[in-house]
CSV table of C-alpha atoms in Angstrom, one decimal:
chain,number,residue,atom,x,y,z
A,23,MET,CA,5.0,2.4,-94.1
A,24,CYS,CA,6.2,3.9,-90.8
A,25,ASN,CA,9.5,3.0,-89.1
A,26,LEU,CA,7.8,0.4,-86.8
A,27,ASN,CA,6.0,-1.3,-89.6
A,28,ILE,CA,9.3,-1.5,-91.6
A,29,LYS,CA,11.2,-3.1,-88.6
A,30,VAL,CA,8.5,-5.6,-87.9
A,31,PHE,CA,8.0,-6.5,-91.5
A,32,SER,CA,11.8,-7.0,-91.9
A,33,PHE,CA,11.8,-9.3,-88.9
A,34,TYR,CA,9.0,-11.5,-90.3
A,35,ASP,CA,10.2,-11.3,-93.9
A,36,GLU,CA,13.7,-12.5,-93.0
A,37,LEU,CA,12.3,-15.4,-91.1
A,38,HIS,CA,9.6,-16.4,-93.7
A,39,SER,CA,11.9,-16.0,-96.8
A,40,TYR,CA,14.4,-18.3,-95.2
A,41,LEU,CA,11.7,-20.9,-94.4
A,42,ALA,CA,10.3,-20.6,-98.0
A,43,SER,CA,13.8,-21.2,-99.4
A,44,ALA,CA,14.0,-24.4,-97.3
A,45,GLY,CA,10.7,-25.7,-98.8
A,46,ILE,CA,8.2,-24.6,-96.2
A,47,ASN,CA,5.1,-23.3,-97.9
A,48,GLY,CA,3.0,-22.1,-95.0
A,49,VAL,CA,3.1,-21.2,-91.3
A,50,LYS,CA,0.9,-21.5,-88.3
A,51,VAL,CA,1.3,-18.8,-85.7
A,52,ASP,CA,0.3,-19.0,-82.1
A,53,VAL,CA,0.5,-16.8,-79.0
A,54,GLN,CA,-0.6,-13.7,-81.0
A,55,ASN,CA,-2.5,-12.5,-77.9
A,56,ILE,CA,0.8,-11.7,-76.2
A,57,LEU,CA,1.3,-8.7,-78.5
A,58,GLU,CA,-1.5,-6.9,-76.7
A,59,THR,CA,0.0,-7.8,-73.3
A,60,LEU,CA,3.4,-6.6,-74.3
A,61,GLY,CA,2.0,-3.3,-75.5
A,62,THR,CA,0.3,-2.6,-72.1
A,63,CYS,CA,1.7,0.6,-70.5
A,64,HIS,CA,3.7,1.5,-73.7
A,65,GLY,CA,0.9,3.5,-75.3
A,66,GLY,CA,-1.5,2.4,-77.9
A,67,ARG,CA,-1.4,-1.4,-77.3
A,68,VAL,CA,-4.2,-1.9,-79.8
A,69,LYS,CA,-2.4,0.0,-82.5
A,70,LEU,CA,0.8,-1.9,-81.7
A,71,THR,CA,-1.0,-5.2,-82.1
A,72,ARG,CA,-2.5,-4.0,-85.4
A,73,LYS,CA,0.8,-3.1,-86.8
A,74,TYR,CA,2.3,-6.4,-86.0
A,75,HIS,CA,-0.6,-8.2,-87.6
A,76,GLN,CA,-0.4,-6.1,-90.7
A,77,ALA,CA,3.4,-6.8,-91.0
A,78,LEU,CA,2.9,-10.5,-90.4
A,79,GLU,CA,0.1,-10.7,-93.1
A,80,ALA,CA,2.2,-8.7,-95.5
A,81,SER,CA,5.2,-11.1,-95.1
A,82,ILE,CA,2.9,-14.1,-95.5
A,83,SER,CA,1.5,-12.7,-98.8
A,84,LYS,CA,5.0,-12.0,-100.1
A,85,ASN,CA,6.6,-15.3,-99.2
A,86,TYR,CA,3.7,-17.7,-99.5
A,87,PRO,CA,1.5,-16.4,-102.3
A,88,GLY,CA,-1.8,-18.1,-102.5
A,89,ASN,CA,-1.4,-19.6,-99.1
A,90,GLY,CA,-2.8,-17.9,-96.0
A,91,ILE,CA,-1.7,-17.9,-92.4
A,92,ILE,CA,-3.1,-20.4,-89.9
A,93,SER,CA,-3.9,-18.7,-86.6
A,94,CYS,CA,-4.1,-21.5,-84.0
A,95,MET,CA,-4.6,-21.6,-80.3
A,96,ILE,CA,-4.1,-17.9,-79.6
A,97,SER,CA,-3.0,-18.5,-76.0
A,98,HIS,CA,-0.5,-21.2,-76.9
A,99,ASN,CA,3.2,-20.6,-77.3
A,100,THR,CA,4.5,-22.4,-80.4
A,101,ASP,CA,4.8,-21.7,-84.1
A,102,GLY,CA,4.3,-24.4,-86.6
A,103,LEU,CA,5.6,-25.0,-90.1
A,104,TYR,CA,4.1,-27.2,-92.7
A,105,SER,CA,4.5,-28.3,-96.3
A,106,ASP,CA,1.3,-29.5,-98.0
A,107,LYS,CA,2.0,-29.5,-101.7
A,108,PRO,CA,0.6,-32.6,-103.5
A,109,GLY,CA,3.4,-35.0,-104.1
A,110,HIS,CA,5.7,-33.3,-101.6
A,111,HIS,CA,4.5,-35.0,-98.4
A,112,ASN,CA,7.2,-36.4,-96.1
A,113,PHE,CA,5.5,-39.7,-95.1
A,114,ASN,CA,8.4,-40.7,-92.9
A,115,LEU,CA,7.6,-37.7,-90.8
A,116,LEU,CA,3.8,-38.1,-91.0
A,117,LYS,CA,4.1,-41.7,-89.8
A,118,LYS,CA,5.5,-40.5,-86.5
A,119,LEU,CA,2.2,-38.6,-85.9
A,120,VAL,CA,-0.1,-41.6,-86.2
A,121,LEU,CA,-0.5,-45.1,-84.8
A,122,PRO,CA,0.9,-48.1,-86.7
A,123,ASN,CA,-2.4,-48.8,-88.4
A,124,GLY,CA,-2.5,-45.2,-89.7
A,125,SER,CA,-5.2,-44.0,-87.4
A,126,ILE,CA,-4.9,-41.2,-84.9
A,127,LEU,CA,-6.1,-41.0,-81.3
A,128,ARG,CA,-9.5,-39.3,-80.9
A,129,THR,CA,-11.4,-38.5,-77.8
A,130,LYS,CA,-14.7,-40.3,-77.4
A,131,LEU,CA,-16.4,-37.7,-75.2
A,132,PRO,CA,-16.3,-34.0,-74.6
A,133,GLY,CA,-13.9,-33.1,-71.9
A,134,ARG,CA,-15.6,-33.4,-68.5
A,135,PRO,CA,-14.6,-32.3,-65.0
A,136,THR,CA,-13.9,-35.0,-62.5
A,137,ARG,CA,-16.6,-35.5,-59.9
A,138,ASP,CA,-14.5,-33.9,-57.1
A,139,CYS,CA,-14.3,-30.7,-59.2
A,140,LEU,CA,-18.0,-30.3,-59.8
A,141,PHE,CA,-18.8,-28.4,-56.6
A,142,SER,CA,-15.5,-26.6,-56.1
A,143,ASP,CA,-14.2,-23.3,-57.5
A,144,PRO,CA,-10.6,-24.1,-58.8
A,145,THR,CA,-10.0,-20.4,-59.3
A,146,ARG,CA,-11.0,-18.8,-56.0
A,147,ASP,CA,-11.3,-21.4,-53.2
A,148,LYS,CA,-8.1,-20.3,-51.4
A,149,TYR,CA,-5.9,-22.8,-53.2
A,150,ASP,CA,-7.8,-25.9,-52.1
A,151,SER,CA,-8.5,-27.5,-55.5
A,152,LEU,CA,-7.2,-28.1,-59.0
A,153,LEU,CA,-9.2,-28.3,-62.1
A,154,LYS,CA,-9.2,-31.8,-63.5
A,155,ILE,CA,-10.7,-32.7,-66.9
A,156,TRP,CA,-11.0,-36.4,-68.0
A,157,ASN,CA,-11.6,-38.2,-71.3
A,158,LEU,CA,-11.2,-41.5,-73.0
A,159,ASN,CA,-9.8,-42.8,-76.3
A,160,ASP,CA,-9.7,-46.3,-77.8
A,161,TYR,CA,-6.7,-47.3,-75.7
A,162,ASN,CA,-6.6,-45.5,-72.4
A,163,GLY,CA,-7.9,-42.7,-70.3
A,164,VAL,CA,-6.5,-39.2,-69.9
A,165,VAL,CA,-6.7,-36.7,-67.1
A,166,GLY,CA,-5.6,-33.1,-67.6
A,167,VAL,CA,-4.8,-31.2,-64.4
A,168,PHE,CA,-4.6,-27.4,-64.3
A,169,ASN,CA,-3.7,-24.9,-61.6
A,170,CYS,CA,-6.2,-22.1,-62.2
A,171,GLN,CA,-5.9,-20.4,-58.8
A,172,GLY,CA,-5.4,-16.6,-58.9
A,173,ALA,CA,-7.5,-15.9,-62.0
A,174,GLY,CA,-11.1,-16.3,-63.0
A,175,TRP,CA,-14.1,-15.0,-64.8
A,176,CYS,CA,-15.5,-11.7,-63.4
A,177,LYS,CA,-19.3,-11.6,-63.7
A,178,VAL,CA,-19.3,-7.8,-63.4
A,179,GLU,CA,-16.7,-6.9,-66.0
A,180,LYS,CA,-17.4,-9.9,-68.2
A,181,THR,CA,-13.8,-10.8,-68.6
A,182,ASN,CA,-11.1,-13.0,-67.0
A,183,LEU,CA,-9.2,-11.1,-64.2
A,184,ILE,CA,-6.1,-11.9,-62.2
A,185,HIS,CA,-7.0,-11.5,-58.6
A,186,ASP,CA,-3.8,-13.0,-57.1
A,187,VAL,CA,-0.4,-12.6,-59.0
A,188,GLN,CA,1.3,-15.0,-56.6
A,189,PRO,CA,-1.0,-18.0,-55.9
A,190,GLY,CA,0.3,-20.5,-53.4
A,191,THR,CA,1.4,-24.1,-54.0
A,192,ILE,CA,-1.4,-26.6,-54.4
A,193,THR,CA,-1.3,-30.3,-53.6
A,194,GLY,CA,-3.8,-32.5,-55.4
A,195,PHE,CA,-4.4,-36.1,-56.4
A,196,ILE,CA,-5.1,-38.0,-59.6
A,197,ARG,CA,-7.0,-41.2,-59.0
A,198,SER,CA,-8.1,-44.0,-61.4
A,199,GLU,CA,-11.6,-43.2,-60.4
A,200,ASP,CA,-11.3,-39.8,-62.0
A,201,ILE,CA,-11.7,-41.6,-65.4
A,202,GLU,CA,-15.2,-43.0,-65.3
A,203,ALA,CA,-14.6,-46.2,-67.2
A,204,ASN,CA,-15.0,-48.7,-64.5
A,205,VAL,CA,-11.3,-49.6,-64.5
A,206,ASP,CA,-10.0,-51.7,-61.7
A,207,PRO,CA,-6.9,-49.8,-60.2
A,208,ALA,CA,-5.2,-53.2,-59.8
A,209,LEU,CA,-5.1,-53.5,-63.6
A,210,VAL,CA,-3.0,-50.3,-64.1
A,211,GLN,CA,0.5,-51.4,-65.0
A,212,GLU,CA,2.2,-48.2,-66.1
A,213,VAL,CA,1.6,-44.4,-65.8
A,214,PHE,CA,3.0,-41.7,-68.2
A,215,PHE,CA,2.8,-38.2,-66.8
A,216,GLY,CA,3.0,-35.4,-69.3
A,217,ASN,CA,4.2,-32.3,-67.3
A,218,VAL,CA,4.2,-28.8,-68.9
A,219,LEU,CA,5.5,-26.6,-66.1
A,220,SER,CA,7.7,-28.5,-63.6
A,221,ALA,CA,8.9,-25.8,-61.2
A,222,ASN,CA,8.5,-26.6,-57.5
A,223,LEU,CA,7.0,-30.0,-58.1
A,224,GLY,CA,9.7,-31.9,-56.3
A,225,GLN,CA,11.2,-35.2,-57.6
A,226,ALA,CA,9.4,-37.7,-59.8
A,227,PRO,CA,6.0,-36.0,-60.2
A,228,ALA,CA,4.7,-39.1,-62.0
A,229,ARG,CA,5.5,-41.2,-58.9
A,230,GLN,CA,4.0,-38.6,-56.6
A,231,ALA,CA,0.7,-38.6,-58.6
A,232,THR,CA,0.6,-42.4,-58.8
A,233,LEU,CA,1.1,-42.9,-55.1
A,234,GLY,CA,-1.4,-40.1,-54.3
A,235,ALA,CA,-3.9,-41.9,-56.5
A,236,GLY,CA,-3.6,-45.0,-54.3
A,237,LEU,CA,-1.9,-47.2,-57.0
A,238,PRO,CA,0.7,-49.7,-55.8
A,239,ASN,CA,4.3,-48.8,-55.8
A,240,THR,CA,4.9,-51.6,-58.4
A,241,VAL,CA,3.4,-49.4,-61.1
A,242,VAL,CA,6.0,-48.2,-63.6
A,243,CYS,CA,6.0,-44.4,-63.7
A,244,THR,CA,7.5,-42.0,-66.3
A,245,THR,CA,7.4,-38.2,-66.3
A,246,VAL,CA,7.6,-36.5,-69.7
A,247,ASN,CA,8.6,-32.8,-69.8
A,248,LYS,CA,8.4,-31.3,-73.3
A,249,VAL,CA,6.5,-28.2,-72.4
A,250,CYS,CA,3.3,-28.0,-74.5
A,251,ALA,CA,4.2,-31.2,-76.4
A,252,SER,CA,4.3,-33.3,-73.2
A,253,GLY,CA,0.8,-34.8,-73.7
A,254,MET,CA,1.5,-35.8,-77.3
A,255,LYS,CA,4.9,-37.2,-76.4
A,256,ARG,CA,3.3,-39.2,-73.6
A,257,LEU,CA,1.1,-40.9,-76.2
């Protein structure tokens, strides 16, 4: 094993052995794609990524025998820990992840773009539009809003390319009509706004979005900022 492999394995082994001693019997690893990005311009980025994966898998095999690694959401940025041995479930923890009746929220439909996004290009239209995706569950509607300006699919090279490293600020609106459920805006009593990246948004983004949507200023607004967990915390 070369020097780099040993260093990377030692890093993972120290982490995983500690977690195993604390009763964790498996891990979920995200953001693995960043390894290739970090290796760019340092020579052999593919080889670098391969060595990290080999060291990671070796540590998993050593510390969690019989239990593989869960590779999840490769462009995400969190690691997860779990313990799933029969008879060792922490039900007090699991209860926090479900509704009082034991069910979980599930979307009723595939994610769909809002109507005002159908004939726009939210990646290349000179910062005029945001990408908005809506859906429904048994209790409410959800709209996800994404700033995709500055990057998009290249038909020639068949890959996503960044064509502007400093896209400008975009102003957009979220309206009750974005969720096609025939809901009267006057019936909206409260808005929870899950916010992942809050830089340069000004004060009270939930209130900004609510007023921009044409809802009355009597609607109670709450902004939740827990990075990638914002949406789940909102629920």
